[in-house]
Amino acid sequence: MEKILVLTETIGGSGHFQAARAIRKGLNRANRGVKAEIVCGLPHFNRQLEGMIRKVYLSTLHHAPGLWGAVYNKEREFSDAFRSSLARILSGKMSELLNIRQPAVVIATHAFCLGALAEVKDRVVRPFRLGAAITDFDVNGFWIHPAVDFYLVAHERVAEKMIREFGVEDRRIYRTGIPIDPDFTEPPECKENLRVRLGMDPEAFTVLLTGGGVGLGPLDQTITQFRRDLPQSQLVVVTGKNRELYDRLQARFHGDRKIHLFGYVNGMRDWMGASDLIVTKPGGMTSSEALATGLPMLICRPIPGQEERNSRFLIRERVALRQDRPQAIPRHIHPLLQDPGRWREMGKRAQALGCPRSSLDAAQVILDHLK
């Protein structure tokens, strides 16, 4: 049985790991006699280093997001030096991992260990084919390496940039979409039935509020403003792994029947299917799931860097609005509620842009690269 290794990280939220799980699920559904395994690279190398990087990253996002954006946007200055120096540091441990697992294909859903994989791919006991699943609607130079055999990308615009700005050959790029759970391919249940099943008002305008896997963003202010300006709406609030935020919101809004509060949710398909709008940070995974559902987006305070670029893409495609002031969000969407035709068109464009089969298509590309 051939082995496929999906290498990922959890240092920046759950999106990269979710993409890895979606790929594994797609491969399992393909049922082609392969064994797919997910491994997080940094813990294998050094758990203390992983903890430090996570702490620094999240602290930067909370207290100095502009600093992260500045570093991210200096990709041309930093990417080559960062990738090569990191590859040298990680290559020894990476060789140990690969010599034990001996995969035929390795697919990375995070760029951190990509350079190390490229460094050792032809020097391990069993050389392998190397792929990269880029989990945003833009590409950063950290992802680009001549030793990568194939890329899975979100959209044609990403492929065009890779060809134009980084010289990647078109034959190495596959426009699969960002890998999401293959459950999104299943026919949707009607919103009213879903809401009844999930214990909600079947008739109320329903807004899904989320701050991503780590629960970032001004959820407190946004909830308060919705309750003031659109009291007839009901809110589904997902705080991710931010337990402190969950406890604070639970203490503040407990007993409000219009607010349905959850922590980390394993699978967003039903909650998105039951909603009319998602207010969110535009992480690649959340955005891809919303598009696959045909769910219009309102973006609030994206992280500078990758999320800022995702925002530009989604707004340009006319599937998202943006309002960075939480107190203005309900008023911002009110005109759309008065114009149902415009709202429906926004949802249709989202659905046309979405790739619900992305993980199944990604699995086929990976299987095609088995030696």
PDB file of C-alpha atoms in Angstrom, residues 2-217:
ATOM      1  CA  GLU A   2       1.395   3.378  -1.042  1.00  0.00           C
ATOM      2  CA  LYS A   3       1.766   6.054   1.636  1.00  0.00           C
ATOM      3  CA  ILE A   4       0.882   9.723   1.270  1.00  0.00           C
ATOM      4  CA  LEU A   5       2.059  12.157   3.931  1.00  0.00           C
ATOM      5  CA  VAL A   6       0.109  15.390   4.494  1.00  0.00           C
ATOM      6  CA  LEU A   7       2.383  17.789   6.360  1.00  0.00           C
ATOM      7  CA  THR A   8       0.775  20.718   8.137  1.00  0.00           C
ATOM      8  CA  GLU A   9       0.956  23.031  11.177  1.00  0.00           C
ATOM      9  CA  THR A  10      -1.433  24.407  13.790  1.00  0.00           C
ATOM     10  CA  ILE A  11       0.576  27.476  14.835  1.00  0.00           C
ATOM     11  CA  GLY A  12      -1.652  30.014  13.038  1.00  0.00           C
ATOM     12  CA  GLY A  13      -5.152  28.712  13.763  1.00  0.00           C
ATOM     13  CA  SER A  14      -6.869  25.617  12.437  1.00  0.00           C
ATOM     14  CA  GLY A  15      -7.206  26.376   8.699  1.00  0.00           C
ATOM     15  CA  HIS A  16      -4.034  24.616   7.544  1.00  0.00           C
ATOM     16  CA  PHE A  17      -4.886  21.528   9.596  1.00  0.00           C
ATOM     17  CA  GLN A  18      -8.465  21.532   8.287  1.00  0.00           C
ATOM     18  CA  ALA A  19      -7.108  21.613   4.730  1.00  0.00           C
ATOM     19  CA  ALA A  20      -4.922  18.605   5.590  1.00  0.00           C
ATOM     20  CA  ARG A  21      -7.917  16.722   6.983  1.00  0.00           C
ATOM     21  CA  ALA A  22      -9.963  17.564   3.887  1.00  0.00           C
ATOM     22  CA  ILE A  23      -7.216  16.170   1.635  1.00  0.00           C
ATOM     23  CA  ARG A  24      -7.005  12.980   3.682  1.00  0.00           C
ATOM     24  CA  LYS A  25     -10.787  12.603   3.553  1.00  0.00           C
ATOM     25  CA  GLY A  26     -10.733  13.155  -0.206  1.00  0.00           C
ATOM     26  CA  LEU A  27      -8.044  10.490  -0.597  1.00  0.00           C
ATOM     27  CA  ASN A  28     -10.002   8.062   1.570  1.00  0.00           C
ATOM     28  CA  ARG A  29     -13.094   8.597  -0.578  1.00  0.00           C
ATOM     29  CA  ALA A  30     -11.048   7.950  -3.709  1.00  0.00           C
ATOM     30  CA  ASN A  31     -10.399   4.466  -2.251  1.00  0.00           C
ATOM     31  CA  ARG A  32      -7.355   3.690  -4.360  1.00  0.00           C
ATOM     32  CA  GLY A  33      -5.411   1.522  -1.925  1.00  0.00           C
ATOM     33  CA  VAL A  34      -3.351   4.342  -0.420  1.00  0.00           C
ATOM     34  CA  LYS A  35      -2.733   5.260   3.205  1.00  0.00           C
ATOM     35  CA  ALA A  36      -2.860   8.983   3.981  1.00  0.00           C
ATOM     36  CA  GLU A  37      -1.331  10.263   7.223  1.00  0.00           C
ATOM     37  CA  ILE A  38      -1.325  13.789   8.668  1.00  0.00           C
ATOM     38  CA  VAL A  39       1.768  14.987  10.517  1.00  0.00           C
ATOM     39  CA  CYS A  40       2.462  18.400  12.054  1.00  0.00           C
ATOM     40  CA  GLY A  41       6.073  19.242  11.238  1.00  0.00           C
ATOM     41  CA  LEU A  42       7.071  21.604  14.043  1.00  0.00           C
ATOM     42  CA  PRO A  43       6.123  19.349  16.992  1.00  0.00           C
ATOM     43  CA  HIS A  44       8.180  16.592  15.389  1.00  0.00           C
ATOM     44  CA  PHE A  45      11.141  18.959  15.246  1.00  0.00           C
ATOM     45  CA  ASN A  46      10.815  20.739  18.582  1.00  0.00           C
ATOM     46  CA  ARG A  47       7.667  21.222  20.689  1.00  0.00           C
ATOM     47  CA  GLN A  48       9.189  24.124  22.610  1.00  0.00           C
ATOM     48  CA  LEU A  49       9.957  25.932  19.354  1.00  0.00           C
ATOM     49  CA  GLU A  50       6.409  25.310  18.153  1.00  0.00           C
ATOM     50  CA  GLY A  51       4.975  26.787  21.344  1.00  0.00           C
ATOM     51  CA  MET A  52       7.220  29.831  21.119  1.00  0.00           C
ATOM     52  CA  ILE A  53       6.346  30.497  17.463  1.00  0.00           C
ATOM     53  CA  ARG A  54       2.621  30.144  18.178  1.00  0.00           C
ATOM     54  CA  LYS A  55       2.860  32.535  21.131  1.00  0.00           C
ATOM     55  CA  VAL A  56       4.817  35.142  19.154  1.00  0.00           C
ATOM     56  CA  TYR A  57       2.514  34.869  16.144  1.00  0.00           C
ATOM     57  CA  LEU A  58      -0.729  35.198  18.105  1.00  0.00           C
ATOM     58  CA  SER A  59       0.685  37.970  20.274  1.00  0.00           C
ATOM     59  CA  THR A  60       1.698  39.888  17.144  1.00  0.00           C
ATOM     60  CA  LEU A  61      -1.774  39.494  15.655  1.00  0.00           C
ATOM     61  CA  HIS A  62      -3.386  40.733  18.870  1.00  0.00           C
ATOM     62  CA  HIS A  63      -1.077  43.641  19.675  1.00  0.00           C
ATOM     63  CA  ALA A  64       0.771  44.620  16.488  1.00  0.00           C
ATOM     64  CA  PRO A  65      -1.015  43.218  13.421  1.00  0.00           C
ATOM     65  CA  GLY A  66       0.548  45.877  11.218  1.00  0.00           C
ATOM     66  CA  LEU A  67       3.981  44.432  12.004  1.00  0.00           C
ATOM     67  CA  TRP A  68       2.902  41.012  10.707  1.00  0.00           C
ATOM     68  CA  GLY A  69       1.494  42.644   7.596  1.00  0.00           C
ATOM     69  CA  ALA A  70       4.749  44.501   6.965  1.00  0.00           C
ATOM     70  CA  VAL A  71       6.787  41.283   7.244  1.00  0.00           C
ATOM     71  CA  TYR A  72       4.334  39.364   5.061  1.00  0.00           C
ATOM     72  CA  ASN A  73       4.439  42.015   2.357  1.00  0.00           C
ATOM     73  CA  LYS A  74       8.258  41.966   2.297  1.00  0.00           C
ATOM     74  CA  GLU A  75       8.138  38.474   0.845  1.00  0.00           C
ATOM     75  CA  ARG A  76      10.633  39.176  -1.942  1.00  0.00           C
ATOM     76  CA  GLU A  77      13.243  40.376   0.532  1.00  0.00           C
ATOM     77  CA  PHE A  78      12.704  37.642   3.098  1.00  0.00           C
ATOM     78  CA  SER A  79      11.328  34.520   1.420  1.00  0.00           C
ATOM     79  CA  ASP A  80      14.482  33.096  -0.155  1.00  0.00           C
ATOM     80  CA  ALA A  81      16.725  33.741   2.859  1.00  0.00           C
ATOM     81  CA  PHE A  82      14.095  32.593   5.370  1.00  0.00           C
ATOM     82  CA  ARG A  83      13.227  29.440   3.456  1.00  0.00           C
ATOM     83  CA  SER A  84      16.828  28.355   2.855  1.00  0.00           C
ATOM     84  CA  SER A  85      18.025  29.010   6.423  1.00  0.00           C
ATOM     85  CA  LEU A  86      14.983  27.272   7.905  1.00  0.00           C
ATOM     86  CA  ALA A  87      15.459  24.344   5.518  1.00  0.00           C
ATOM     87  CA  ARG A  88      19.002  23.803   6.794  1.00  0.00           C
ATOM     88  CA  ILE A  89      17.818  23.839  10.408  1.00  0.00           C
ATOM     89  CA  LEU A  90      14.908  21.445   9.869  1.00  0.00           C
ATOM     90  CA  SER A  91      16.360  19.120   7.230  1.00  0.00           C
ATOM     91  CA  GLY A  92      17.951  16.624   9.634  1.00  0.00           C
ATOM     92  CA  LYS A  93      14.787  15.938  11.595  1.00  0.00           C
ATOM     93  CA  MET A  94      12.763  15.998   8.408  1.00  0.00           C
ATOM     94  CA  SER A  95      14.974  13.277   6.922  1.00  0.00           C
ATOM     95  CA  GLU A  96      14.408  11.125  10.016  1.00  0.00           C
ATOM     96  CA  LEU A  97      10.635  11.504   9.694  1.00  0.00           C
ATOM     97  CA  LEU A  98      10.616  10.713   5.976  1.00  0.00           C
ATOM     98  CA  ASN A  99      12.963   7.741   6.296  1.00  0.00           C
ATOM     99  CA  ILE A 100      10.584   6.219   8.839  1.00  0.00           C
ATOM    100  CA  ARG A 101       7.366   6.923   6.922  1.00  0.00           C
ATOM    101  CA  GLN A 102       8.763   6.509   3.363  1.00  0.00           C
ATOM    102  CA  PRO A 103       5.846   8.197   1.573  1.00  0.00           C
ATOM    103  CA  ALA A 104       5.479   8.196  -2.202  1.00  0.00           C
ATOM    104  CA  VAL A 105       3.992  11.715  -2.138  1.00  0.00           C
ATOM    105  CA  VAL A 106       4.207  14.514   0.435  1.00  0.00           C
ATOM    106  CA  ILE A 107       1.703  17.370   0.252  1.00  0.00           C
ATOM    107  CA  ALA A 108       2.244  20.441   2.468  1.00  0.00           C
ATOM    108  CA  THR A 109      -0.677  22.633   3.544  1.00  0.00           C
ATOM    109  CA  HIS A 110       1.643  25.044   5.379  1.00  0.00           C
ATOM    110  CA  ALA A 111       4.772  26.673   3.996  1.00  0.00           C
ATOM    111  CA  PHE A 112       6.874  26.437   7.175  1.00  0.00           C
ATOM    112  CA  CYS A 113       8.553  23.099   6.428  1.00  0.00           C
ATOM    113  CA  LEU A 114       8.289  23.289   2.645  1.00  0.00           C
ATOM    114  CA  GLY A 115      11.917  24.327   2.173  1.00  0.00           C
ATOM    115  CA  ALA A 116      13.131  21.421   4.319  1.00  0.00           C
ATOM    116  CA  LEU A 117      11.013  18.986   2.314  1.00  0.00           C
ATOM    117  CA  ALA A 118      12.467  20.351  -0.904  1.00  0.00           C
ATOM    118  CA  GLU A 119      15.990  20.093   0.529  1.00  0.00           C
ATOM    119  CA  VAL A 120      15.735  16.384   1.351  1.00  0.00           C
ATOM    120  CA  LYS A 121      13.214  15.004  -1.177  1.00  0.00           C
ATOM    121  CA  ASP A 122      15.864  13.298  -3.324  1.00  0.00           C
ATOM    122  CA  ARG A 123      18.244  12.392  -0.483  1.00  0.00           C
ATOM    123  CA  VAL A 124      16.033  10.206   1.693  1.00  0.00           C
ATOM    124  CA  VAL A 125      15.716   6.418   1.562  1.00  0.00           C
ATOM    125  CA  ARG A 126      12.730   6.740  -0.726  1.00  0.00           C
ATOM    126  CA  PRO A 127      12.605   9.894  -2.897  1.00  0.00           C
ATOM    127  CA  PHE A 128       9.092  11.318  -3.151  1.00  0.00           C
ATOM    128  CA  ARG A 129       6.973  13.715  -5.169  1.00  0.00           C
ATOM    129  CA  LEU A 130       6.337  17.018  -3.403  1.00  0.00           C
ATOM    130  CA  GLY A 131       3.137  19.057  -3.564  1.00  0.00           C
ATOM    131  CA  ALA A 132       1.924  22.258  -1.920  1.00  0.00           C
ATOM    132  CA  ALA A 133      -1.696  23.218  -1.218  1.00  0.00           C
ATOM    133  CA  ILE A 134      -1.797  27.027  -0.961  1.00  0.00           C
ATOM    134  CA  THR A 135      -4.539  27.921   1.505  1.00  0.00           C
ATOM    135  CA  ASP A 136      -5.270  31.542   0.507  1.00  0.00           C
ATOM    136  CA  PHE A 137      -6.607  33.416  -2.531  1.00  0.00           C
ATOM    137  CA  ASP A 138      -3.166  34.867  -3.187  1.00  0.00           C
ATOM    138  CA  VAL A 139       0.346  33.457  -3.132  1.00  0.00           C
ATOM    139  CA  ASN A 140       3.302  34.505  -1.022  1.00  0.00           C
ATOM    140  CA  GLY A 141       6.904  33.856  -2.040  1.00  0.00           C
ATOM    141  CA  PHE A 142       7.377  31.532   0.964  1.00  0.00           C
ATOM    142  CA  TRP A 143       5.420  28.889  -0.969  1.00  0.00           C
ATOM    143  CA  ILE A 144       7.521  28.970  -4.124  1.00  0.00           C
ATOM    144  CA  HIS A 145      10.346  26.487  -4.591  1.00  0.00           C
ATOM    145  CA  PRO A 146      11.715  24.882  -7.775  1.00  0.00           C
ATOM    146  CA  ALA A 147      11.653  21.442  -6.138  1.00  0.00           C
ATOM    147  CA  VAL A 148       7.862  21.482  -5.669  1.00  0.00           C
ATOM    148  CA  ASP A 149       6.394  19.124  -8.267  1.00  0.00           C
ATOM    149  CA  PHE A 150       2.824  20.421  -8.140  1.00  0.00           C
ATOM    150  CA  TYR A 151       0.722  23.159  -6.563  1.00  0.00           C
ATOM    151  CA  LEU A 152      -2.971  23.135  -5.644  1.00  0.00           C
ATOM    152  CA  VAL A 153      -4.349  26.684  -5.823  1.00  0.00           C
ATOM    153  CA  ALA A 154      -7.602  28.488  -5.069  1.00  0.00           C
ATOM    154  CA  HIS A 155      -8.275  30.228  -8.360  1.00  0.00           C
ATOM    155  CA  GLU A 156      -6.987  31.108 -11.805  1.00  0.00           C
ATOM    156  CA  ARG A 157      -5.809  34.502 -10.501  1.00  0.00           C
ATOM    157  CA  VAL A 158      -3.411  32.742  -8.113  1.00  0.00           C
ATOM    158  CA  ALA A 159      -2.033  30.637 -10.980  1.00  0.00           C
ATOM    159  CA  GLU A 160      -1.553  33.741 -13.126  1.00  0.00           C
ATOM    160  CA  LYS A 161       0.452  35.453 -10.397  1.00  0.00           C
ATOM    161  CA  MET A 162       2.630  32.391  -9.840  1.00  0.00           C
ATOM    162  CA  ILE A 163       3.427  32.231 -13.557  1.00  0.00           C
ATOM    163  CA  ARG A 164       3.906  35.970 -14.030  1.00  0.00           C
ATOM    164  CA  GLU A 165       5.764  36.965 -10.871  1.00  0.00           C
ATOM    165  CA  PHE A 166       7.499  33.768  -9.742  1.00  0.00           C
ATOM    166  CA  GLY A 167       8.109  31.928 -13.024  1.00  0.00           C
ATOM    167  CA  VAL A 168       6.284  28.741 -12.006  1.00  0.00           C
ATOM    168  CA  GLU A 169       5.474  26.556 -15.026  1.00  0.00           C
ATOM    169  CA  ASP A 170       1.757  26.280 -15.726  1.00  0.00           C
ATOM    170  CA  ARG A 171       2.010  22.473 -15.911  1.00  0.00           C
ATOM    171  CA  ARG A 172       2.825  22.409 -12.177  1.00  0.00           C
ATOM    172  CA  ILE A 173      -0.304  24.353 -11.151  1.00  0.00           C
ATOM    173  CA  TYR A 174      -3.721  22.777 -10.581  1.00  0.00           C
ATOM    174  CA  ARG A 175      -6.766  25.016 -10.014  1.00  0.00           C
ATOM    175  CA  THR A 176      -8.559  22.720  -7.561  1.00  0.00           C
ATOM    176  CA  GLY A 177      -9.676  25.329  -5.045  1.00  0.00           C
ATOM    177  CA  ILE A 178      -8.552  25.342  -1.411  1.00  0.00           C
ATOM    178  CA  PRO A 179      -9.263  21.829  -0.066  1.00  0.00           C
ATOM    179  CA  ILE A 180     -12.428  21.782   2.059  1.00  0.00           C
ATOM    180  CA  ASP A 181     -14.402  18.917   3.555  1.00  0.00           C
ATOM    181  CA  PRO A 182     -15.930  16.806   0.757  1.00  0.00           C
ATOM    182  CA  ASP A 183     -19.212  16.874   2.696  1.00  0.00           C
ATOM    183  CA  PHE A 184     -19.741  20.255   0.987  1.00  0.00           C
ATOM    184  CA  THR A 185     -20.443  18.327  -2.241  1.00  0.00           C
ATOM    185  CA  GLU A 186     -23.651  16.890  -0.773  1.00  0.00           C
ATOM    186  CA  PRO A 187     -26.968  18.497  -1.837  1.00  0.00           C
ATOM    187  CA  PRO A 188     -27.881  21.258   0.621  1.00  0.00           C
ATOM    188  CA  GLU A 189     -30.858  20.976   2.940  1.00  0.00           C
ATOM    189  CA  CYS A 190     -33.210  23.957   2.763  1.00  0.00           C
ATOM    190  CA  LYS A 191     -32.425  26.709   5.260  1.00  0.00           C
ATOM    191  CA  GLU A 192     -35.723  26.507   7.121  1.00  0.00           C
ATOM    192  CA  ASN A 193     -35.405  22.756   7.719  1.00  0.00           C
ATOM    193  CA  LEU A 194     -31.796  23.139   8.809  1.00  0.00           C
ATOM    194  CA  ARG A 195     -32.716  25.853  11.294  1.00  0.00           C
ATOM    195  CA  VAL A 196     -35.467  23.718  12.815  1.00  0.00           C
ATOM    196  CA  ARG A 197     -33.067  20.780  13.138  1.00  0.00           C
ATOM    197  CA  LEU A 198     -30.447  23.030  14.759  1.00  0.00           C
ATOM    198  CA  GLY A 199     -32.927  24.499  17.226  1.00  0.00           C
ATOM    199  CA  MET A 200     -33.312  27.951  15.667  1.00  0.00           C
ATOM    200  CA  ASP A 201     -36.118  30.169  14.452  1.00  0.00           C
ATOM    201  CA  PRO A 202     -36.797  28.974  10.871  1.00  0.00           C
ATOM    202  CA  GLU A 203     -37.999  32.396   9.673  1.00  0.00           C
ATOM    203  CA  ALA A 204     -35.459  34.812  11.188  1.00  0.00           C
ATOM    204  CA  PHE A 205     -32.657  36.444   9.218  1.00  0.00           C
ATOM    205  CA  THR A 206     -29.635  34.466  10.404  1.00  0.00           C
ATOM    206  CA  VAL A 207     -26.096  35.790  10.734  1.00  0.00           C
ATOM    207  CA  LEU A 208     -23.070  33.580  11.402  1.00  0.00           C
ATOM    208  CA  LEU A 209     -20.355  35.396  13.361  1.00  0.00           C
ATOM    209  CA  THR A 210     -16.910  33.847  13.596  1.00  0.00           C
ATOM    210  CA  GLY A 211     -13.375  34.941  14.366  1.00  0.00           C
ATOM    211  CA  GLY A 212     -11.655  31.926  12.839  1.00  0.00           C
ATOM    212  CA  GLY A 213     -10.099  28.999  14.672  1.00  0.00           C
ATOM    213  CA  VAL A 214      -8.442  31.211  17.313  1.00  0.00           C
ATOM    214  CA  GLY A 215     -11.431  33.502  17.845  1.00  0.00           C
ATOM    215  CA  LEU A 216      -9.990  36.834  16.771  1.00  0.00           C
ATOM    216  CA  GLY A 217     -12.013  39.927  15.959  1.00  0.00           C
TER     217      GLY A 217
END
